[in-house]
mmCIF file of C-alpha atoms in Angstrom:
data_model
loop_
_atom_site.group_PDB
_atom_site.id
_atom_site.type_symbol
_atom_site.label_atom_id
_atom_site.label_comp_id
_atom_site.label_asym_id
_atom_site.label_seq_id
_atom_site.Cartn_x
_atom_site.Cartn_y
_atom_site.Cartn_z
ATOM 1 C CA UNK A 624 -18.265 -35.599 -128.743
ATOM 2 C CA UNK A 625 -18.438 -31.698 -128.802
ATOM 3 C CA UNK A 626 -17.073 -28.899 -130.397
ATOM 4 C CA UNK A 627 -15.291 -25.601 -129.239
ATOM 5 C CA UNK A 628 -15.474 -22.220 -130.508
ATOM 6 C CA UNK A 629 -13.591 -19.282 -129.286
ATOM 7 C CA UNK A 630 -14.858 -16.001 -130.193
ATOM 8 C CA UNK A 631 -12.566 -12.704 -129.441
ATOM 9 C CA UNK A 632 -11.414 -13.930 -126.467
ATOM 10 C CA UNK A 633 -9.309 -11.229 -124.597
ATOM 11 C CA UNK A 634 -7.369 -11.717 -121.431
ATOM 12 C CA UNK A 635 -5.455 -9.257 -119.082
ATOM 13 C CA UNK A 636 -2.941 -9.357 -116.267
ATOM 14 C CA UNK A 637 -1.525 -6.225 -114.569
ATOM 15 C CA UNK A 638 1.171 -4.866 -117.201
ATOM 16 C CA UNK A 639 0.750 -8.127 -119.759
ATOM 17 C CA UNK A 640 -2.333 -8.761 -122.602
ATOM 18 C CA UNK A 641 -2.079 -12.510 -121.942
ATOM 19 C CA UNK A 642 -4.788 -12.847 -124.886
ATOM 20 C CA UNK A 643 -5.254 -10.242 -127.647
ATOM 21 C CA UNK A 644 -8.452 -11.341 -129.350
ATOM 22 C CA UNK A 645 -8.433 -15.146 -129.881
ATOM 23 C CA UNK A 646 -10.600 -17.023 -132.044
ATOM 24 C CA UNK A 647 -10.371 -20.486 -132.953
ATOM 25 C CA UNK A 648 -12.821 -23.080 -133.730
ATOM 26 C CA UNK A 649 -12.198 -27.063 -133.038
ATOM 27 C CA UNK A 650 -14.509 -30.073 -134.162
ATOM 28 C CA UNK A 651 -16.057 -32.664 -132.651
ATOM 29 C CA UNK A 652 -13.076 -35.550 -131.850
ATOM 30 C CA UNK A 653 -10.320 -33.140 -133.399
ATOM 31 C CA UNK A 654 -7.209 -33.551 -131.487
ATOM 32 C CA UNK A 655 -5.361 -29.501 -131.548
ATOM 33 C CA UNK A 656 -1.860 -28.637 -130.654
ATOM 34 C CA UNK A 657 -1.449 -25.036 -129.227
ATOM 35 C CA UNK A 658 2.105 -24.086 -130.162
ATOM 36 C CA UNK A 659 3.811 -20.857 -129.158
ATOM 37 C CA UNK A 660 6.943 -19.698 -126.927
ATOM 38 C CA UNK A 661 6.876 -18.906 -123.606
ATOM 39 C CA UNK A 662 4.049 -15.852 -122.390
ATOM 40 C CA UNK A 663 2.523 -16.446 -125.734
ATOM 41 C CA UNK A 664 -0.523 -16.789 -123.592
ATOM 42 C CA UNK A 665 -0.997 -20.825 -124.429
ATOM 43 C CA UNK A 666 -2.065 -22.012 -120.636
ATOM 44 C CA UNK A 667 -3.981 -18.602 -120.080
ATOM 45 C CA UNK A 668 -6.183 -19.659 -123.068
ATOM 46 C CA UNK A 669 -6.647 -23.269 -121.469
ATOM 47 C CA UNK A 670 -7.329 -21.745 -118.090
ATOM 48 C CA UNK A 671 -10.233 -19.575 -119.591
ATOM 49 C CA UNK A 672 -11.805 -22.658 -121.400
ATOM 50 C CA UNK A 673 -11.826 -24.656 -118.562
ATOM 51 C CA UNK A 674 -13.001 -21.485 -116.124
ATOM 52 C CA UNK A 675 -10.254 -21.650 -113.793
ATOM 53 C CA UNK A 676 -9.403 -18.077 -115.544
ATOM 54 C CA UNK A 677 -12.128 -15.274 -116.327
ATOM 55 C CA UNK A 678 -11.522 -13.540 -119.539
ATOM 56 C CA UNK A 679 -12.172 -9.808 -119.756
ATOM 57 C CA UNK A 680 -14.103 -10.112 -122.956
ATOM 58 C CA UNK A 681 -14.697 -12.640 -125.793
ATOM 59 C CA UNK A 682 -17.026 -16.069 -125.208
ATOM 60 C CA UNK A 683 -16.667 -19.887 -125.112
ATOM 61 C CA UNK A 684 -19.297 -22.269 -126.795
ATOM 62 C CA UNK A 685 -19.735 -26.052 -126.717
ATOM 63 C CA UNK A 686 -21.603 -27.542 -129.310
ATOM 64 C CA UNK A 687 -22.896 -23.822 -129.952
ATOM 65 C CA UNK A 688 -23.888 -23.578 -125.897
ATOM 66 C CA UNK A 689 -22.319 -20.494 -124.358
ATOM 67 C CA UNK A 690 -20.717 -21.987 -121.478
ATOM 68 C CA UNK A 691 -18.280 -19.054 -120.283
ATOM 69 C CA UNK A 692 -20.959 -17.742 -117.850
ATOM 70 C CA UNK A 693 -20.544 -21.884 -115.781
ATOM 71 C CA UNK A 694 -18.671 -22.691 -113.437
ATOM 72 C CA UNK A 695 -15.717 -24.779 -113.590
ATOM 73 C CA UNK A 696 -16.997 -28.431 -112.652
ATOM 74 C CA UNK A 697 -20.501 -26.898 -114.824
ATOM 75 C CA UNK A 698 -18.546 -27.486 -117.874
ATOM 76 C CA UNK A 699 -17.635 -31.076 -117.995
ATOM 77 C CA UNK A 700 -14.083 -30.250 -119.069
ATOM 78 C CA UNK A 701 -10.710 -32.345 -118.207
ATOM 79 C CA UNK A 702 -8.087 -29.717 -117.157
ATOM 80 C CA UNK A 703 -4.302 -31.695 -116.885
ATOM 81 C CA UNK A 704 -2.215 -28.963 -115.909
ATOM 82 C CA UNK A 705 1.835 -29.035 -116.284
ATOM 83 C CA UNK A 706 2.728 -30.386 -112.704
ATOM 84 C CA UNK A 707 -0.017 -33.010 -112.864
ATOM 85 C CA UNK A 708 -1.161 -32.028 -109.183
ATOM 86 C CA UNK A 709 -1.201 -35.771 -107.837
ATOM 87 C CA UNK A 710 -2.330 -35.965 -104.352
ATOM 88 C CA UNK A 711 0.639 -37.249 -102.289
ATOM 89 C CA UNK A 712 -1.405 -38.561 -99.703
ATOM 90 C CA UNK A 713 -3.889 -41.140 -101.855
ATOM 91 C CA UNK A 714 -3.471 -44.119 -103.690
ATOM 92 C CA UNK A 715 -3.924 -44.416 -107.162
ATOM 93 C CA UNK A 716 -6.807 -45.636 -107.392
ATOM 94 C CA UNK A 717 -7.902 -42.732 -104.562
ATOM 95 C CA UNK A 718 -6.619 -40.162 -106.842
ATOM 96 C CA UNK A 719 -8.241 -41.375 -109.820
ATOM 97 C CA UNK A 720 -11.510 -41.910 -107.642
ATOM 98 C CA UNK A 721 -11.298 -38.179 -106.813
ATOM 99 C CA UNK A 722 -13.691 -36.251 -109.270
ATOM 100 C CA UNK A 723 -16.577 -38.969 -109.097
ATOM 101 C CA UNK A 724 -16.470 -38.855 -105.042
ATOM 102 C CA UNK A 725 -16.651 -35.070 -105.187
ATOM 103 C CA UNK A 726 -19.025 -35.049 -107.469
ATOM 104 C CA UNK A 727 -20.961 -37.702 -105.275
ATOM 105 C CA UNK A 728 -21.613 -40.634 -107.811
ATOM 106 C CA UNK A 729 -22.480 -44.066 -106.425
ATOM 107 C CA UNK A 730 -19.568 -46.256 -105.390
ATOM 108 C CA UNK A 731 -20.864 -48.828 -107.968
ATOM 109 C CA UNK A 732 -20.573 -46.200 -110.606
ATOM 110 C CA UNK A 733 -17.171 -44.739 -109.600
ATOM 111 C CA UNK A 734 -15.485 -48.374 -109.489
ATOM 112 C CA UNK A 735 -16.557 -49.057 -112.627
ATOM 113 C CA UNK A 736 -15.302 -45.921 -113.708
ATOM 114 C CA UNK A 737 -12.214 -45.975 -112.100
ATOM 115 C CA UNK A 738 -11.378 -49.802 -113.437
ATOM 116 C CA UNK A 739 -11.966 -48.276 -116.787
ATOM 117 C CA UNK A 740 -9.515 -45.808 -116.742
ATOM 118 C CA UNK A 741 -6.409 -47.350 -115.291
ATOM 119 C CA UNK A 742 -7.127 -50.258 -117.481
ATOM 120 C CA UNK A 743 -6.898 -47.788 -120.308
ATOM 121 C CA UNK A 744 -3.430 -46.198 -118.949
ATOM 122 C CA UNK A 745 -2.236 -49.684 -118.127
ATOM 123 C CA UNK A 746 -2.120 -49.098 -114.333
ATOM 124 C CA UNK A 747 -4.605 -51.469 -113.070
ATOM 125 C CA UNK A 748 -1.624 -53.196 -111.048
ATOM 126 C CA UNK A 749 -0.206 -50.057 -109.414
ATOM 127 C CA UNK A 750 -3.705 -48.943 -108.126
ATOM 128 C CA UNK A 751 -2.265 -49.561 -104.734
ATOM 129 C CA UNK A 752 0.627 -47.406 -105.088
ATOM 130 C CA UNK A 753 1.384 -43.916 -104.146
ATOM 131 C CA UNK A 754 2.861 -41.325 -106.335
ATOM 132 C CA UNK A 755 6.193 -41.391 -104.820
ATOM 133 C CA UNK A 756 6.582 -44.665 -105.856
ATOM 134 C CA UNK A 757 5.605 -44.072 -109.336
ATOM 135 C CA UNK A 758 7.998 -43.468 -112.404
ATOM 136 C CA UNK A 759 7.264 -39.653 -113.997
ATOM 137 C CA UNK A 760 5.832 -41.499 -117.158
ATOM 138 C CA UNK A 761 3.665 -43.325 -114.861
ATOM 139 C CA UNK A 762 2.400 -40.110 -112.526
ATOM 140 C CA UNK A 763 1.669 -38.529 -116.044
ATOM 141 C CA UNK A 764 -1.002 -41.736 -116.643
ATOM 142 C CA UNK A 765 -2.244 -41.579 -113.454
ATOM 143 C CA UNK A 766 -3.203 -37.777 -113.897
ATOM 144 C CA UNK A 767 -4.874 -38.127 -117.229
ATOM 145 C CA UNK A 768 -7.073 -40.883 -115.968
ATOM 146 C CA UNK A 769 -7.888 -38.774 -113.098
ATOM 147 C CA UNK A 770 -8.558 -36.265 -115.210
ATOM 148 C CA UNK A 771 -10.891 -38.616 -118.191
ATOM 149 C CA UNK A 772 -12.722 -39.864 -114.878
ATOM 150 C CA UNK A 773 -15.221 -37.348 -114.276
ATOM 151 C CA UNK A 774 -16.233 -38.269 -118.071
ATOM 152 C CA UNK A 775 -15.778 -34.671 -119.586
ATOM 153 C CA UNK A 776 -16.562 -33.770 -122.857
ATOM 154 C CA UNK A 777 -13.268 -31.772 -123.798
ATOM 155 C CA UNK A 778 -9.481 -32.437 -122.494
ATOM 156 C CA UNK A 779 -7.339 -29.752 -122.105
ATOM 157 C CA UNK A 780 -3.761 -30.690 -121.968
ATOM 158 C CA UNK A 781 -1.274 -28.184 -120.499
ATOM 159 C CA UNK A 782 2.684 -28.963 -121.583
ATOM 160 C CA UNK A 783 1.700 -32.928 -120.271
ATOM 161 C CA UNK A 784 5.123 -33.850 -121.368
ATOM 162 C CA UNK A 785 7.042 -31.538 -120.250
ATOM 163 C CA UNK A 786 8.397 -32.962 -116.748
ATOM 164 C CA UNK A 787 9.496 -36.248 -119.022
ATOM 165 C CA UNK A 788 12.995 -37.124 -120.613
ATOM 166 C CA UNK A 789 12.829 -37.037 -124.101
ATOM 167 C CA UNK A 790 12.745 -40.806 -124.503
ATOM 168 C CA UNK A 791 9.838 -41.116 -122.506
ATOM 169 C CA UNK A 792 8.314 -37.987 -124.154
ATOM 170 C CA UNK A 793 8.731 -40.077 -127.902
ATOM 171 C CA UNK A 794 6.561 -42.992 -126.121
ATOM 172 C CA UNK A 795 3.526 -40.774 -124.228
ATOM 173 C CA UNK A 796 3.038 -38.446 -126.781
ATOM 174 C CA UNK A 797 1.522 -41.078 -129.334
ATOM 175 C CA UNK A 798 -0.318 -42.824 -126.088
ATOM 176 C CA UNK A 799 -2.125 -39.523 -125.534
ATOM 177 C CA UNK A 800 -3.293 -39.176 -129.355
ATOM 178 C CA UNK A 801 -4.194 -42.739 -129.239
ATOM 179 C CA UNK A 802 -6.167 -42.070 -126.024
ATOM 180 C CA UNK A 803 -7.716 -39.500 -126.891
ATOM 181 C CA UNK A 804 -9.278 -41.034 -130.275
ATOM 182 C CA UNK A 805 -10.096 -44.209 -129.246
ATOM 183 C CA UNK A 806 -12.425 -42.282 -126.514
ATOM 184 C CA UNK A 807 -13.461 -39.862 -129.290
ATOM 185 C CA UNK A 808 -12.999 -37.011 -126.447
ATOM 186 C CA UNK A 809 -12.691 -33.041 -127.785
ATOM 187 C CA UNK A 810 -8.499 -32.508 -127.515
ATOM 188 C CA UNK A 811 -6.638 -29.122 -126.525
ATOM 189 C CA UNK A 812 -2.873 -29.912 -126.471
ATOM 190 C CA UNK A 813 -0.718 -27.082 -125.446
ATOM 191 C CA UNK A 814 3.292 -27.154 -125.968
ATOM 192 C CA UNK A 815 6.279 -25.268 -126.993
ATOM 193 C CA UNK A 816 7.567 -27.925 -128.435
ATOM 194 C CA UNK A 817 7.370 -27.992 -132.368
ATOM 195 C CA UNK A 818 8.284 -31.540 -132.862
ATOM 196 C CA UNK A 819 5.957 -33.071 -130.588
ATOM 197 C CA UNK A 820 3.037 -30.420 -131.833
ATOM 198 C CA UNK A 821 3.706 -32.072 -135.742
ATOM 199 C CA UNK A 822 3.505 -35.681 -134.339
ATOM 200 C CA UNK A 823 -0.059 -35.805 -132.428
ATOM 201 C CA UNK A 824 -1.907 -32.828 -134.401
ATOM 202 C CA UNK A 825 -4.312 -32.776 -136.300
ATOM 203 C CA UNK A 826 -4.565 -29.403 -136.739
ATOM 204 C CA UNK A 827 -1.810 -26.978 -135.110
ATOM 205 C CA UNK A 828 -2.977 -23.171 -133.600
ATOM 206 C CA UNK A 829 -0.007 -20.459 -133.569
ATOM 207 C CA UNK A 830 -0.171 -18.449 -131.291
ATOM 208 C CA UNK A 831 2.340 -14.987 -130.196
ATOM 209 C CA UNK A 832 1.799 -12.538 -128.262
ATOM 210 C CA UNK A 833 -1.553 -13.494 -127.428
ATOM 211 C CA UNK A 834 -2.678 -13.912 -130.772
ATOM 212 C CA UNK A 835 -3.534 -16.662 -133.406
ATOM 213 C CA UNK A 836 -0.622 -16.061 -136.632
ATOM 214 C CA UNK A 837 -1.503 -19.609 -138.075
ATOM 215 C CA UNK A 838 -3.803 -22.441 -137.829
ATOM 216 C CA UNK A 839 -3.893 -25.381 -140.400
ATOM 217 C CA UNK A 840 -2.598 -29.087 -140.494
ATOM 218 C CA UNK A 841 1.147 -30.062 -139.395
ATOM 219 C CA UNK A 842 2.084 -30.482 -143.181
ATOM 220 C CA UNK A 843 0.258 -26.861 -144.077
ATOM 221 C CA UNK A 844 2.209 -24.899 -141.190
ATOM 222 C CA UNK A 845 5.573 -26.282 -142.113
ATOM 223 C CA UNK A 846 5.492 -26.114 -145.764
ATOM 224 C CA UNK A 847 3.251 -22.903 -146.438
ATOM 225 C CA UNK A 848 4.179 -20.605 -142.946
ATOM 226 C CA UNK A 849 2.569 -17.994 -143.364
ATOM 227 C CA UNK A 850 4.928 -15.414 -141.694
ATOM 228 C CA UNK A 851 8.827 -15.227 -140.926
ATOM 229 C CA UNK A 852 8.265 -15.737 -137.401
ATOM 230 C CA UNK A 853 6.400 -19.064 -138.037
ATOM 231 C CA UNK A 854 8.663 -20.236 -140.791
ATOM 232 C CA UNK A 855 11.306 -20.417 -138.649
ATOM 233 C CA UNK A 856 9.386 -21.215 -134.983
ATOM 234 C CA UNK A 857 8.203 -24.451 -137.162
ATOM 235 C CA UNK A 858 11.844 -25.934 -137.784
ATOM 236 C CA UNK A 859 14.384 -23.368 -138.764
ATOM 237 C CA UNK A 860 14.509 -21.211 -142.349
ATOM 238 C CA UNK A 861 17.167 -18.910 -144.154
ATOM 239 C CA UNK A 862 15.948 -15.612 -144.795
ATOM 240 C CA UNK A 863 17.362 -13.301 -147.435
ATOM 241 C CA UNK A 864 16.235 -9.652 -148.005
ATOM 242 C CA UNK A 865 16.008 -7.945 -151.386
ATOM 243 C CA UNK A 866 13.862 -6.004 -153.700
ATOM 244 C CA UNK A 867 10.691 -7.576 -155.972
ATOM 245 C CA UNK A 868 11.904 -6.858 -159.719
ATOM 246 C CA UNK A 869 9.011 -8.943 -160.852
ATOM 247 C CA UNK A 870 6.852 -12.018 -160.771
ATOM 248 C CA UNK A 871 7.041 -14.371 -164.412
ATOM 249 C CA UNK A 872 6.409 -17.564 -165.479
ATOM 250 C CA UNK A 873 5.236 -18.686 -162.210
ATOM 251 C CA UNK A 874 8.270 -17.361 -160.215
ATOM 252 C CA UNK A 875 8.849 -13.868 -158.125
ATOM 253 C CA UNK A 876 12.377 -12.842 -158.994
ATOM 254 C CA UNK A 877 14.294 -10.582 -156.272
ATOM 255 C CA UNK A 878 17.186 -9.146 -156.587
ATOM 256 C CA UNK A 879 19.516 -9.128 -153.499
ATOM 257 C CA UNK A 880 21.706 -6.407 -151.696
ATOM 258 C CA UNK A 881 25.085 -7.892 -154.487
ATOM 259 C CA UNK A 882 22.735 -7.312 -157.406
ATOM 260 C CA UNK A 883 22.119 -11.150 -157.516
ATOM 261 C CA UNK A 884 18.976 -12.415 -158.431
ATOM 262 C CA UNK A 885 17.011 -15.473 -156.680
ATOM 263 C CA UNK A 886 13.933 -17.382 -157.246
ATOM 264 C CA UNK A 887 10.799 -17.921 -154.977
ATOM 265 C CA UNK A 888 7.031 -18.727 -155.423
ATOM 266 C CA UNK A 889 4.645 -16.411 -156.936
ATOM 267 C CA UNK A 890 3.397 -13.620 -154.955
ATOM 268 C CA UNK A 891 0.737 -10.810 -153.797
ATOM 269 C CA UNK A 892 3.467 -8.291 -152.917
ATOM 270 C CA UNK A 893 3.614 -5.158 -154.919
ATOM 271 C CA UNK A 894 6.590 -5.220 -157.440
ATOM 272 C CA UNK A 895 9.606 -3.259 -156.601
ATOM 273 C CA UNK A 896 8.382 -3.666 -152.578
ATOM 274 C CA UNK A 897 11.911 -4.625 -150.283
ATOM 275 C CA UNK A 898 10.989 -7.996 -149.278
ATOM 276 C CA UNK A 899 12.435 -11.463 -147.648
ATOM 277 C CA UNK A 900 12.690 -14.585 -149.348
ATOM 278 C CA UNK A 901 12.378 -17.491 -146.654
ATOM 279 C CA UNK A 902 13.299 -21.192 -147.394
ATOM 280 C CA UNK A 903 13.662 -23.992 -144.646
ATOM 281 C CA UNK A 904 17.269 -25.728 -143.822
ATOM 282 C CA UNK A 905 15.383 -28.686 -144.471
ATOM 283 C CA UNK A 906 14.082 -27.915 -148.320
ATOM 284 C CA UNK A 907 18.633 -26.917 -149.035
ATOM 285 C CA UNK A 908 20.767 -28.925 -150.431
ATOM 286 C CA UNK A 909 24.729 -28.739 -150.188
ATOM 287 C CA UNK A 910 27.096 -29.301 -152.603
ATOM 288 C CA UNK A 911 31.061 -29.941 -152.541
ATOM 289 C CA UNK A 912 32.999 -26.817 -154.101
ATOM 290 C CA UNK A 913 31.784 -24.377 -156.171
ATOM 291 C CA UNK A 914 28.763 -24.644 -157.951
ATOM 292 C CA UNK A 915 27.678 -22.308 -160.716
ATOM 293 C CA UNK A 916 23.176 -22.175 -160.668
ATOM 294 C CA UNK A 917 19.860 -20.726 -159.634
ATOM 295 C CA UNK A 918 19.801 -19.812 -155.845
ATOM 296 C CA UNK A 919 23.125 -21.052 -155.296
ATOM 297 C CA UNK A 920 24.802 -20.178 -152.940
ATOM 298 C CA UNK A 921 29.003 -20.613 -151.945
ATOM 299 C CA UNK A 922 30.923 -20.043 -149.358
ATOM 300 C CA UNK A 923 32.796 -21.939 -146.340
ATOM 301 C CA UNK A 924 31.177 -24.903 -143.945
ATOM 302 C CA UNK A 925 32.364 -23.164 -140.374
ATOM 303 C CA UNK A 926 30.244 -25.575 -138.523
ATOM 304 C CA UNK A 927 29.073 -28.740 -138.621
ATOM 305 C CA UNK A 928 26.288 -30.071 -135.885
ATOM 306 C CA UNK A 929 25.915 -33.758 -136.307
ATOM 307 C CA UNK A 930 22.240 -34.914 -134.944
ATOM 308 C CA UNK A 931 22.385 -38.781 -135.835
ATOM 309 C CA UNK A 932 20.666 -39.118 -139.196
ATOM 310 C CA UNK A 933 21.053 -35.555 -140.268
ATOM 311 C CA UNK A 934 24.121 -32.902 -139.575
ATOM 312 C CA UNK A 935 23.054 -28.854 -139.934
ATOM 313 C CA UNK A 936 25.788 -27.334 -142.331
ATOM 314 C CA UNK A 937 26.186 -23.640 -141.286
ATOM 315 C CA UNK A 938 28.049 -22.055 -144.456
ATOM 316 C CA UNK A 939 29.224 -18.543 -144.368
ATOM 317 C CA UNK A 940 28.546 -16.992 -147.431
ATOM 318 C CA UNK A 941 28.353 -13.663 -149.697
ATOM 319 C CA UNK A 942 24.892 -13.106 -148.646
ATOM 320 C CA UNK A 943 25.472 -14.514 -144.492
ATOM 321 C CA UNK A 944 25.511 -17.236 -142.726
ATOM 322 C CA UNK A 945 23.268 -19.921 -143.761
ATOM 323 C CA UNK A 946 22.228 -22.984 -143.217
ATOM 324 C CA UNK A 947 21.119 -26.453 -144.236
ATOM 325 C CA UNK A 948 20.303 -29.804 -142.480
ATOM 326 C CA UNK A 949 21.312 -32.841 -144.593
ATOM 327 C CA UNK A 950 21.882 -36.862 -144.245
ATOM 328 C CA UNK A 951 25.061 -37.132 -142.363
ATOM 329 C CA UNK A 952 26.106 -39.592 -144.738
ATOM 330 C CA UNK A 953 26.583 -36.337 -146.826
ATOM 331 C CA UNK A 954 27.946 -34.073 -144.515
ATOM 332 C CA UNK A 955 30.922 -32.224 -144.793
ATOM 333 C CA UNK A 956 34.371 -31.215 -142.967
ATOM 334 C CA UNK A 957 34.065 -27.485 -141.119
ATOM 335 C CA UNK A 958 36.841 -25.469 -143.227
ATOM 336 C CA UNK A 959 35.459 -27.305 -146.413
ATOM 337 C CA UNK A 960 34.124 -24.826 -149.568
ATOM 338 C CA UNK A 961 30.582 -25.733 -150.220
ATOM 339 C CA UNK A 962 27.730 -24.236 -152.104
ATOM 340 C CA UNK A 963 24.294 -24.241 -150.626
ATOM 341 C CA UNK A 964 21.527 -24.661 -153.157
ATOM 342 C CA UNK A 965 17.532 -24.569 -152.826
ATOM 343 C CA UNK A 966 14.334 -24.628 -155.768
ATOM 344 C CA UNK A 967 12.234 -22.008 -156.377
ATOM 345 C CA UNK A 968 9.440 -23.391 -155.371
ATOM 346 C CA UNK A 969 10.472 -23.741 -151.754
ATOM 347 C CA UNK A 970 11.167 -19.987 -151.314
ATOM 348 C CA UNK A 971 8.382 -18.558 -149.834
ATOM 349 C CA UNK A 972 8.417 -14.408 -150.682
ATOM 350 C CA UNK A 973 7.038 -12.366 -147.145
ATOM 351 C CA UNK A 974 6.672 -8.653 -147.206
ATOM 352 C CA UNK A 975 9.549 -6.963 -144.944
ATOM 353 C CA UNK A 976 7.831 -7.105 -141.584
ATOM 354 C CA UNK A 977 6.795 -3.376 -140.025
ATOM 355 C CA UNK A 978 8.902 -4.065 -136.970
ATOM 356 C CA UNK A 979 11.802 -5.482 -138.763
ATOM 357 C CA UNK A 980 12.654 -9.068 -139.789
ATOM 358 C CA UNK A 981 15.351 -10.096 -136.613
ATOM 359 C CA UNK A 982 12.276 -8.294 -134.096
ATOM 360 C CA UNK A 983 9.797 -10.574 -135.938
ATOM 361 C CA UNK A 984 11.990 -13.873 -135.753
ATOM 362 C CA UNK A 985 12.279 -12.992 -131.906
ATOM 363 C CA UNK A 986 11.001 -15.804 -129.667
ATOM 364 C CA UNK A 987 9.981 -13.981 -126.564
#
């Protein structure tokens, strides 16, 4: 096993600053999600580790080794990009054979190889077939092993999900994680999709705008974001804006734009600084009629988005529209009065962003 570390790594493209001084730092074995939007600069970043992209300043270590002066097949890396990049042409087993006959092992060596890996992805009895006869979920297998065969010390996975339906997506996602560990191989897994990102990693890396806003565990990143823009990228929050009166008994107290007050956590912000108060859909509750409380909220449900197990109430109140997923077994009518209602402790207090809070909650 080996570990990565990033160190200022900056990245250009005529017009675009694909990476704006990344750092990040990944153990031995540790299995990371890169999560971002679109252009955040998530495959350039992969690209550069794996030296298929030159950076413009910054360095790349392995096990403390600078390695961004090697070439490509110098630095024992596993690159699966999004389109997997099967060879039409070969067999299965030819395309998994690939990297060892380049790289001019013996034949005994490369079979033995190559029978480990599509054992592993559970395609031992398609290693006749070409990739035209091959499901997507299958392809997908047959371009990891491909890419495990040359027996590389890091894998770098670029969106591998993303060409899948989402059933298929629920079963590969857990295969690669399991993969991945059981071979105890170095993991960079880039997506935009926040659901999948919470359900392999064990650590997640934020990035926007070419630059790393959060790192920490799935449960860290979704319960303590630690900016508007990732409170809401990591499942979807309510934001009200106000002014600090003061922070007591464990609590910051704001008082909104009606002359309301609401309760968050504690916080670093100067008192009487304007401010927004964030709080997840997730962490509301909703409540039949009008109820009288802390951080309550009333108003009418104008629409109601039923997702199976939960429904997303959006309820247009004093104070906006806002929202709150629930069990649909508690769901209620659109037209219907309802109060939304959240604790203080799940309010998370942010400093009103320079550039505004709707250009910070953009998703580029």
């Amino acid at each position: 096993m080996v570990s990565l570390r990033v160190e200022g790594l900056r990245k250009s493209f005529p017009g675009v600053v694909a990476l704006d001084g990344i750092d990040l730092n990944v153990r031995e074995g540790e299995y990371v999600v890169i999560l971002g939007p679109t252009g955040a600069g998530k495959t350039t970043l992969l690209k550069t580790i794996a030296g298929l992209a030159r950076q413009d300043s910054g360095h790349i270590y392995f096990d403390q080794q600078r390695v961004d002066t090697l070439m490509p097949f110098q630095r024992s890396v596993a690159y699966l990009p999004q389109n997997y990049s099967l060879f039409a042409h070969l067999t299965v087993w030819d395309n998994v054979a690939f990297g060892p006959t380049v790289q001019d092992w013996s034949p005994r060596r490369r079979d033995q190889i190559v029978r480990e890996m599509l054992n592993l992805v559970h395609l031992s009895d398609r290693r006749n077939s070409y990739p035209r006869e091959l499901s997507g979920g299958m392809q997908q297998r047959v371009a990891l092993a491909r890419a495990l065969a040359t027996q590389a010390r890091i894998l770098l996975l670029d969106e591998p999900l993303r060409a899948l339906d989402a059933r298929l997506r629920l079963e590969l996602r857990q295969e690669l994680r399991t993969l991945a560990k059981y071979l105890g191989i170095t993991t960079l897994h880039v997506t935009h999709d926040q659901e999948e990102a919470i359900s392999v990693a064990d650590r997640i890396v934020i990035i926007r705008k070419g630059k790393v806003v959060q790192a920490g565990s799935p449960k860290e990143v979704y319960e303590d974001p630690s900016t508007p823009f990732v409170s809401n990228f990591i499942g979807e929050a309510n934001f009200l804006q106000g002014l600090l009166s003061r922070v007591e008994d464990g609590f910051s107290v704001i008082m909104l734009s009606d002359g309301r007050h609401v309760m968050g956590r504690p916080t670093n912000v100067p008192v009487n600084s304007q401010v927004v108060l964030g709080v997840k859909t997730d962490f509301c509750n909703v409540y039949h009629g009008k109820v009288e409380g802390q951080n309550s909220f009333t108003g009418t449900v104008v629409r109601s988005l039923f997702t199976g197990k939960r429904t997303t109430l959006e309820i247009q109140t004093g104070q906006g529209l806002l929202k709150a997923k629930v069990p649909s077994d508690q769901s209620l009518s659109e037209g219907s009065e309802a109060t939304l209602r959240f604790q203080p402790e799940n309010g998370i207090v942010y400093p009103i962003p320079n550039e505004g809070l709707q250009v910070a909650l953009e998703v580029e």
